[in-house]
Amino acid sequence: MGLRHLGNFVQLDVDMGLGAEIMGIGTYTWAAIVYWAVVIVMSLFLMFIKRSEELNADFTVQRSIVKPFSKFGKIVFYVSFALVISNGIQVFFTNGIPPYGGKAPNDRMSLNLPMISKTWETYIWDRLKSFSIKKDYPEKPYIHGIFNTKKFNENFASGAFEEAKKLQILSTKEIGIKMNKGKMIAAVSYDNKNEEFAFTSHYGGSYFTKDLNTASKFAVVDYQNSWNLGHTTATAFTGENLLVIGQNKTAYGLRKLEKPMDEVIQYRTFLETSGNYGSFFEKNVDRYTKDGRPFLTTIRAKQAYALAFAADEKFMYTVSAANRVVKNVVVSKFLIIERKMSSEAYIKPSKDLKLKEKRNLKDYYVVGAAVDGDRILAYSREYSTLLSIDKNSFEVKDVYEMPLMKEPHSLAVSKDKLYVLGFENGKNLLYEIEKPF
């Protein structure tokens, strides 16, 4: 029980926890200390038992005698008995006898029985009626061919907005690059400086190309090693480095190297690589630590997956996929250098945008995002809508109607175009779409 309580609070900030402290240490921590102290003492006792013929005879049942309490034994007995009795009295006055049960948090301890009995509760038994492991567990996010958990209404007119400018498809190109695993490309990002695309599979393989057919550089991260990534779902360039997240918001990154990678480090980090990339989140590329896959932990979207991810030179942003547990779309902003959350909010329309009566943005399902200037462009497959979100306030400033595409997902942006991945008849497609501004 002590370890259970310790586990709940050990990851929190300094001085957080539950209950009072004894000599500066929480009671649940003391429980863990006492537990391991007993284990260690008993281990030592068993190691040295053979040195005492008397004890050895007792434990090997070579003799059976009833020993009188020693003075020390009596002290231990009376102290232990007093602790048990006092704990029972405290429990009785605080929680009452059945059917009254425990409370969290506990009331203050008092011997004023007429008053404290008015605070006794029976709600603990209601938990048994609604107990379910799956109750607060969200459904998997929609990933075509992997988790087909959702059907989309791609009609813009069914959404929350009355009207918006409709964007047009400029061209559709087939992508010839093969993924390390799986047929469907998970994510696309565009590096404006090098005029280069990065395509990433659902299984940690990233390929860099300019002509959509030949990968000039690539890196396949050791997907099974280290923290769980789920399926990799989204990418974003920060400078010339590529950041990647899994559906559960676990991240990793590819840092462009000036010199070829050390072959031992390459072996430990990647399954395959052209040698141009090290791990972005390593403190340096000479060692491999758990910091190579940081958790992007959130507050409002803890029970939500992420299919959309964007970044600029300083921050990275996740956009949650709303579900039956988390019913809002959450944008979370992380400082790259710290990998800690900087701010977070539910998306909401600015005062200049008009929504239909009794409508909101909760049912928009964002499957791709990219940073463009001071905006996050977020593509919702539900209602085929492009949301232009302010990077600081997370307010939706503008909306645009996207054209209908085949299995659209992931979004990238260049100086003059939008790019959306599509998939049809086993072929990966890249839609080039006019940029609204």
mmCIF file with all atom_site columns, C-alpha atoms in Angstrom, residues 41-179:
data_model
loop_
_atom_site.group_PDB
_atom_site.id
_atom_site.type_symbol
_atom_site.label_atom_id
_atom_site.label_alt_id
_atom_site.label_comp_id
_atom_site.label_asym_id
_atom_site.label_entity_id
_atom_site.label_seq_id
_atom_site.pdbx_PDB_ins_code
_atom_site.Cartn_x
_atom_site.Cartn_y
_atom_site.Cartn_z
_atom_site.occupancy
_atom_site.B_iso_or_equiv
_atom_site.pdbx_formal_charge
_atom_site.auth_seq_id
_atom_site.auth_comp_id
_atom_site.auth_asym_id
_atom_site.auth_atom_id
_atom_site.pdbx_PDB_model_num
ATOM 1   C CA . VAL A 1 41  ? 17.065  -7.241  8.308   1.00 0.00 ? 41  VAL A CA 1
ATOM 2   C CA . MET A 1 42  ? 15.348  -10.591 7.766   1.00 0.00 ? 42  MET A CA 1
ATOM 3   C CA . SER A 1 43  ? 17.785  -11.401 4.961   1.00 0.00 ? 43  SER A CA 1
ATOM 4   C CA . LEU A 1 44  ? 20.736  -10.704 7.242   1.00 0.00 ? 44  LEU A CA 1
ATOM 5   C CA . PHE A 1 45  ? 19.077  -12.716 9.991   1.00 0.00 ? 45  PHE A CA 1
ATOM 6   C CA . LEU A 1 46  ? 18.716  -15.741 7.721   1.00 0.00 ? 46  LEU A CA 1
ATOM 7   C CA . MET A 1 47  ? 22.327  -15.398 6.579   1.00 0.00 ? 47  MET A CA 1
ATOM 8   C CA . PHE A 1 48  ? 23.676  -15.577 10.132  1.00 0.00 ? 48  PHE A CA 1
ATOM 9   C CA . ILE A 1 49  ? 21.184  -17.989 11.650  1.00 0.00 ? 49  ILE A CA 1
ATOM 10  C CA . LYS A 1 50  ? 23.545  -20.950 11.279  1.00 0.00 ? 50  LYS A CA 1
ATOM 11  C CA . ARG A 1 51  ? 26.047  -19.293 13.578  1.00 0.00 ? 51  ARG A CA 1
ATOM 12  C CA . SER A 1 52  ? 23.632  -19.678 16.490  1.00 0.00 ? 52  SER A CA 1
ATOM 13  C CA . GLU A 1 53  ? 22.970  -23.270 17.435  1.00 0.00 ? 53  GLU A CA 1
ATOM 14  C CA . GLU A 1 54  ? 19.985  -22.201 19.519  1.00 0.00 ? 54  GLU A CA 1
ATOM 15  C CA . LEU A 1 55  ? 18.283  -20.251 16.709  1.00 0.00 ? 55  LEU A CA 1
ATOM 16  C CA . ASN A 1 56  ? 19.217  -22.875 14.157  1.00 0.00 ? 56  ASN A CA 1
ATOM 17  C CA . ALA A 1 57  ? 17.539  -25.526 16.282  1.00 0.00 ? 57  ALA A CA 1
ATOM 18  C CA . ASP A 1 58  ? 14.380  -23.412 16.583  1.00 0.00 ? 58  ASP A CA 1
ATOM 19  C CA . PHE A 1 59  ? 14.035  -22.699 12.868  1.00 0.00 ? 59  PHE A CA 1
ATOM 20  C CA . THR A 1 60  ? 14.856  -26.222 11.729  1.00 0.00 ? 60  THR A CA 1
ATOM 21  C CA . VAL A 1 61  ? 12.258  -27.579 14.208  1.00 0.00 ? 61  VAL A CA 1
ATOM 22  C CA . GLN A 1 62  ? 14.813  -29.652 16.057  1.00 0.00 ? 62  GLN A CA 1
ATOM 23  C CA . ARG A 1 63  ? 13.207  -28.515 19.291  1.00 0.00 ? 63  ARG A CA 1
ATOM 24  C CA . SER A 1 64  ? 9.938   -26.907 20.339  1.00 0.00 ? 64  SER A CA 1
ATOM 25  C CA . ILE A 1 65  ? 9.879   -24.734 23.430  1.00 0.00 ? 65  ILE A CA 1
ATOM 26  C CA . VAL A 1 66  ? 7.794   -21.780 24.609  1.00 0.00 ? 66  VAL A CA 1
ATOM 27  C CA . LYS A 1 67  ? 10.025  -18.905 25.551  1.00 0.00 ? 67  LYS A CA 1
ATOM 28  C CA . PRO A 1 68  ? 8.980   -16.179 27.973  1.00 0.00 ? 68  PRO A CA 1
ATOM 29  C CA . PHE A 1 69  ? 8.862   -12.614 26.685  1.00 0.00 ? 69  PHE A CA 1
ATOM 30  C CA . SER A 1 70  ? 12.111  -10.785 27.147  1.00 0.00 ? 70  SER A CA 1
ATOM 31  C CA . LYS A 1 71  ? 12.052  -7.191  28.351  1.00 0.00 ? 71  LYS A CA 1
ATOM 32  C CA . PHE A 1 72  ? 12.691  -6.002  24.794  1.00 0.00 ? 72  PHE A CA 1
ATOM 33  C CA . GLY A 1 73  ? 9.999   -8.300  23.416  1.00 0.00 ? 73  GLY A CA 1
ATOM 34  C CA . LYS A 1 74  ? 7.435   -6.911  25.865  1.00 0.00 ? 74  LYS A CA 1
ATOM 35  C CA . ILE A 1 75  ? 8.265   -3.356  24.822  1.00 0.00 ? 75  ILE A CA 1
ATOM 36  C CA . VAL A 1 76  ? 7.848   -4.227  21.138  1.00 0.00 ? 76  VAL A CA 1
ATOM 37  C CA . PHE A 1 77  ? 4.553   -5.997  21.836  1.00 0.00 ? 77  PHE A CA 1
ATOM 38  C CA . TYR A 1 78  ? 3.006   -3.172  23.872  1.00 0.00 ? 78  TYR A CA 1
ATOM 39  C CA . VAL A 1 79  ? 4.131   -0.471  21.433  1.00 0.00 ? 79  VAL A CA 1
ATOM 40  C CA . SER A 1 80  ? 2.788   -2.438  18.455  1.00 0.00 ? 80  SER A CA 1
ATOM 41  C CA . PHE A 1 81  ? -0.477  -3.149  20.275  1.00 0.00 ? 81  PHE A CA 1
ATOM 42  C CA . ALA A 1 82  ? -0.873  0.521   21.178  1.00 0.00 ? 82  ALA A CA 1
ATOM 43  C CA . LEU A 1 83  ? -0.279  1.570   17.551  1.00 0.00 ? 83  LEU A CA 1
ATOM 44  C CA . VAL A 1 84  ? -2.873  -0.883  16.245  1.00 0.00 ? 84  VAL A CA 1
ATOM 45  C CA . ILE A 1 85  ? -5.477  0.160   18.809  1.00 0.00 ? 85  ILE A CA 1
ATOM 46  C CA . SER A 1 86  ? -4.851  3.878   18.254  1.00 0.00 ? 86  SER A CA 1
ATOM 47  C CA . ASN A 1 87  ? -5.101  3.403   14.489  1.00 0.00 ? 87  ASN A CA 1
ATOM 48  C CA . GLY A 1 88  ? -8.396  1.558   14.939  1.00 0.00 ? 88  GLY A CA 1
ATOM 49  C CA . ILE A 1 89  ? -9.769  4.377   17.137  1.00 0.00 ? 89  ILE A CA 1
ATOM 50  C CA . GLN A 1 90  ? -8.752  6.964   14.561  1.00 0.00 ? 90  GLN A CA 1
ATOM 51  C CA . VAL A 1 91  ? -10.420 4.993   11.753  1.00 0.00 ? 91  VAL A CA 1
ATOM 52  C CA . PHE A 1 92  ? -13.603 4.628   13.793  1.00 0.00 ? 92  PHE A CA 1
ATOM 53  C CA . PHE A 1 93  ? -13.922 8.323   14.620  1.00 0.00 ? 93  PHE A CA 1
ATOM 54  C CA . THR A 1 94  ? -12.963 9.436   11.109  1.00 0.00 ? 94  THR A CA 1
ATOM 55  C CA . ASN A 1 95  ? -14.853 6.951   8.936   1.00 0.00 ? 95  ASN A CA 1
ATOM 56  C CA . GLY A 1 96  ? -17.371 5.216   11.212  1.00 0.00 ? 96  GLY A CA 1
ATOM 57  C CA . ILE A 1 97  ? -18.270 1.538   11.156  1.00 0.00 ? 97  ILE A CA 1
ATOM 58  C CA . PRO A 1 98  ? -19.814 -0.247  8.114   1.00 0.00 ? 98  PRO A CA 1
ATOM 59  C CA . PRO A 1 99  ? -21.843 0.588   6.110   1.00 0.00 ? 99  PRO A CA 1
ATOM 60  C CA . TYR A 1 100 ? -19.908 3.837   6.452   1.00 0.00 ? 100 TYR A CA 1
ATOM 61  C CA . GLY A 1 101 ? -16.626 3.725   4.571   1.00 0.00 ? 101 GLY A CA 1
ATOM 62  C CA . GLY A 1 102 ? -13.420 5.577   3.903   1.00 0.00 ? 102 GLY A CA 1
ATOM 63  C CA . LYS A 1 103 ? -13.182 9.105   2.583   1.00 0.00 ? 103 LYS A CA 1
ATOM 64  C CA . ALA A 1 104 ? -10.688 10.889  0.403   1.00 0.00 ? 104 ALA A CA 1
ATOM 65  C CA . PRO A 1 105 ? -9.503  13.331  1.485   1.00 0.00 ? 105 PRO A CA 1
ATOM 66  C CA . ASN A 1 106 ? -9.937  12.508  5.149   1.00 0.00 ? 106 ASN A CA 1
ATOM 67  C CA . ASP A 1 107 ? -11.593 14.891  7.584   1.00 0.00 ? 107 ASP A CA 1
ATOM 68  C CA . ARG A 1 108 ? -9.647  16.179  10.523  1.00 0.00 ? 108 ARG A CA 1
ATOM 69  C CA . MET A 1 109 ? -9.339  13.805  13.466  1.00 0.00 ? 109 MET A CA 1
ATOM 70  C CA . SER A 1 110 ? -11.648 14.628  16.375  1.00 0.00 ? 110 SER A CA 1
ATOM 71  C CA . LEU A 1 111 ? -13.080 12.794  19.392  1.00 0.00 ? 111 LEU A CA 1
ATOM 72  C CA . ASN A 1 112 ? -16.285 14.836  19.094  1.00 0.00 ? 112 ASN A CA 1
ATOM 73  C CA . LEU A 1 113 ? -18.405 11.827  18.118  1.00 0.00 ? 113 LEU A CA 1
ATOM 74  C CA . PRO A 1 114 ? -21.792 13.645  17.769  1.00 0.00 ? 114 PRO A CA 1
ATOM 75  C CA . MET A 1 115 ? -20.258 16.094  15.301  1.00 0.00 ? 115 MET A CA 1
ATOM 76  C CA . ILE A 1 116 ? -17.858 13.898  13.377  1.00 0.00 ? 116 ILE A CA 1
ATOM 77  C CA . SER A 1 117 ? -20.474 11.145  12.887  1.00 0.00 ? 117 SER A CA 1
ATOM 78  C CA . LYS A 1 118 ? -22.403 13.617  10.716  1.00 0.00 ? 118 LYS A CA 1
ATOM 79  C CA . THR A 1 119 ? -19.529 13.502  8.207   1.00 0.00 ? 119 THR A CA 1
ATOM 80  C CA . TRP A 1 120 ? -19.498 9.709   7.796   1.00 0.00 ? 120 TRP A CA 1
ATOM 81  C CA . GLU A 1 121 ? -20.102 8.653   4.181   1.00 0.00 ? 121 GLU A CA 1
ATOM 82  C CA . THR A 1 122 ? -21.319 5.562   2.321   1.00 0.00 ? 122 THR A CA 1
ATOM 83  C CA . TYR A 1 123 ? -20.494 6.693   -1.226  1.00 0.00 ? 123 TYR A CA 1
ATOM 84  C CA . ILE A 1 124 ? -17.529 4.335   -1.430  1.00 0.00 ? 124 ILE A CA 1
ATOM 85  C CA . TRP A 1 125 ? -19.939 1.461   -2.167  1.00 0.00 ? 125 TRP A CA 1
ATOM 86  C CA . ASP A 1 126 ? -21.254 3.300   -5.236  1.00 0.00 ? 126 ASP A CA 1
ATOM 87  C CA . ARG A 1 127 ? -17.850 2.750   -6.833  1.00 0.00 ? 127 ARG A CA 1
ATOM 88  C CA . LEU A 1 128 ? -18.523 -0.984  -6.928  1.00 0.00 ? 128 LEU A CA 1
ATOM 89  C CA . LYS A 1 129 ? -21.656 -0.401  -9.027  1.00 0.00 ? 129 LYS A CA 1
ATOM 90  C CA . SER A 1 130 ? -19.813 1.585   -11.687 1.00 0.00 ? 130 SER A CA 1
ATOM 91  C CA . PHE A 1 131 ? -16.427 -0.167  -11.556 1.00 0.00 ? 131 PHE A CA 1
ATOM 92  C CA . SER A 1 132 ? -15.017 -0.648  -15.037 1.00 0.00 ? 132 SER A CA 1
ATOM 93  C CA . ILE A 1 133 ? -11.429 -0.743  -16.272 1.00 0.00 ? 133 ILE A CA 1
ATOM 94  C CA . LYS A 1 134 ? -12.537 0.573   -19.672 1.00 0.00 ? 134 LYS A CA 1
ATOM 95  C CA . LYS A 1 135 ? -14.650 3.410   -18.283 1.00 0.00 ? 135 LYS A CA 1
ATOM 96  C CA . ASP A 1 136 ? -12.066 6.171   -18.676 1.00 0.00 ? 136 ASP A CA 1
ATOM 97  C CA . TYR A 1 137 ? -10.093 4.636   -21.513 1.00 0.00 ? 137 TYR A CA 1
ATOM 98  C CA . PRO A 1 138 ? -10.479 6.360   -24.877 1.00 0.00 ? 138 PRO A CA 1
ATOM 99  C CA . GLU A 1 139 ? -10.954 4.631   -28.172 1.00 0.00 ? 139 GLU A CA 1
ATOM 100 C CA . LYS A 1 140 ? -7.922  4.397   -30.455 1.00 0.00 ? 140 LYS A CA 1
ATOM 101 C CA . PRO A 1 141 ? -7.397  7.270   -32.894 1.00 0.00 ? 141 PRO A CA 1
ATOM 102 C CA . TYR A 1 142 ? -8.404  6.796   -36.506 1.00 0.00 ? 142 TYR A CA 1
ATOM 103 C CA . ILE A 1 143 ? -5.481  5.487   -38.579 1.00 0.00 ? 143 ILE A CA 1
ATOM 104 C CA . HIS A 1 144 ? -6.556  3.967   -41.881 1.00 0.00 ? 144 HIS A CA 1
ATOM 105 C CA . GLY A 1 145 ? -5.880  0.223   -42.006 1.00 0.00 ? 145 GLY A CA 1
ATOM 106 C CA . ILE A 1 146 ? -4.724  0.109   -38.375 1.00 0.00 ? 146 ILE A CA 1
ATOM 107 C CA . PHE A 1 147 ? -7.506  1.589   -36.265 1.00 0.00 ? 147 PHE A CA 1
ATOM 108 C CA . ASN A 1 148 ? -10.624 2.122   -38.383 1.00 0.00 ? 148 ASN A CA 1
ATOM 109 C CA . THR A 1 149 ? -12.446 3.601   -35.417 1.00 0.00 ? 149 THR A CA 1
ATOM 110 C CA . LYS A 1 150 ? -14.342 6.444   -37.041 1.00 0.00 ? 150 LYS A CA 1
ATOM 111 C CA . LYS A 1 151 ? -16.440 7.371   -40.048 1.00 0.00 ? 151 LYS A CA 1
ATOM 112 C CA . PHE A 1 152 ? -16.156 10.949  -41.194 1.00 0.00 ? 152 PHE A CA 1
ATOM 113 C CA . ASN A 1 153 ? -18.682 13.468  -42.390 1.00 0.00 ? 153 ASN A CA 1
ATOM 114 C CA . GLU A 1 154 ? -16.560 15.326  -44.942 1.00 0.00 ? 154 GLU A CA 1
ATOM 115 C CA . ASN A 1 155 ? -19.259 17.805  -45.926 1.00 0.00 ? 155 ASN A CA 1
ATOM 116 C CA . PHE A 1 156 ? -18.094 21.297  -44.906 1.00 0.00 ? 156 PHE A CA 1
ATOM 117 C CA . ALA A 1 157 ? -21.689 22.527  -44.770 1.00 0.00 ? 157 ALA A CA 1
ATOM 118 C CA . SER A 1 158 ? -22.444 20.105  -41.922 1.00 0.00 ? 158 SER A CA 1
ATOM 119 C CA . GLY A 1 159 ? -19.835 21.778  -39.722 1.00 0.00 ? 159 GLY A CA 1
ATOM 120 C CA . ALA A 1 160 ? -20.119 24.627  -37.267 1.00 0.00 ? 160 ALA A CA 1
ATOM 121 C CA . PHE A 1 161 ? -19.358 27.401  -39.756 1.00 0.00 ? 161 PHE A CA 1
ATOM 122 C CA . GLU A 1 162 ? -21.816 28.888  -42.218 1.00 0.00 ? 162 GLU A CA 1
ATOM 123 C CA . GLU A 1 163 ? -19.421 29.515  -45.072 1.00 0.00 ? 163 GLU A CA 1
ATOM 124 C CA . ALA A 1 164 ? -15.764 29.966  -45.930 1.00 0.00 ? 164 ALA A CA 1
ATOM 125 C CA . LYS A 1 165 ? -13.499 30.292  -48.927 1.00 0.00 ? 165 LYS A CA 1
ATOM 126 C CA . LYS A 1 166 ? -13.070 26.937  -50.675 1.00 0.00 ? 166 LYS A CA 1
ATOM 127 C CA . LEU A 1 167 ? -9.499  25.938  -51.505 1.00 0.00 ? 167 LEU A CA 1
ATOM 128 C CA . GLN A 1 168 ? -8.671  24.134  -54.737 1.00 0.00 ? 168 GLN A CA 1
ATOM 129 C CA . ILE A 1 169 ? -6.432  21.179  -55.562 1.00 0.00 ? 169 ILE A CA 1
ATOM 130 C CA . LEU A 1 170 ? -3.592  22.330  -57.813 1.00 0.00 ? 170 LEU A CA 1
ATOM 131 C CA . SER A 1 171 ? -2.214  18.877  -58.620 1.00 0.00 ? 171 SER A CA 1
ATOM 132 C CA . THR A 1 172 ? -2.053  15.298  -57.382 1.00 0.00 ? 172 THR A CA 1
ATOM 133 C CA . LYS A 1 173 ? 1.207   13.355  -57.474 1.00 0.00 ? 173 LYS A CA 1
ATOM 134 C CA . GLU A 1 174 ? 2.000   9.750   -56.652 1.00 0.00 ? 174 GLU A CA 1
ATOM 135 C CA . ILE A 1 175 ? 4.756   9.120   -54.122 1.00 0.00 ? 175 ILE A CA 1
ATOM 136 C CA . GLY A 1 176 ? 7.154   6.382   -55.224 1.00 0.00 ? 176 GLY A CA 1
ATOM 137 C CA . ILE A 1 177 ? 9.114   5.938   -52.005 1.00 0.00 ? 177 ILE A CA 1
ATOM 138 C CA . LYS A 1 178 ? 8.518   2.640   -50.168 1.00 0.00 ? 178 LYS A CA 1
ATOM 139 C CA . MET A 1 179 ? 8.205   2.611   -46.407 1.00 0.00 ? 179 MET A CA 1
#
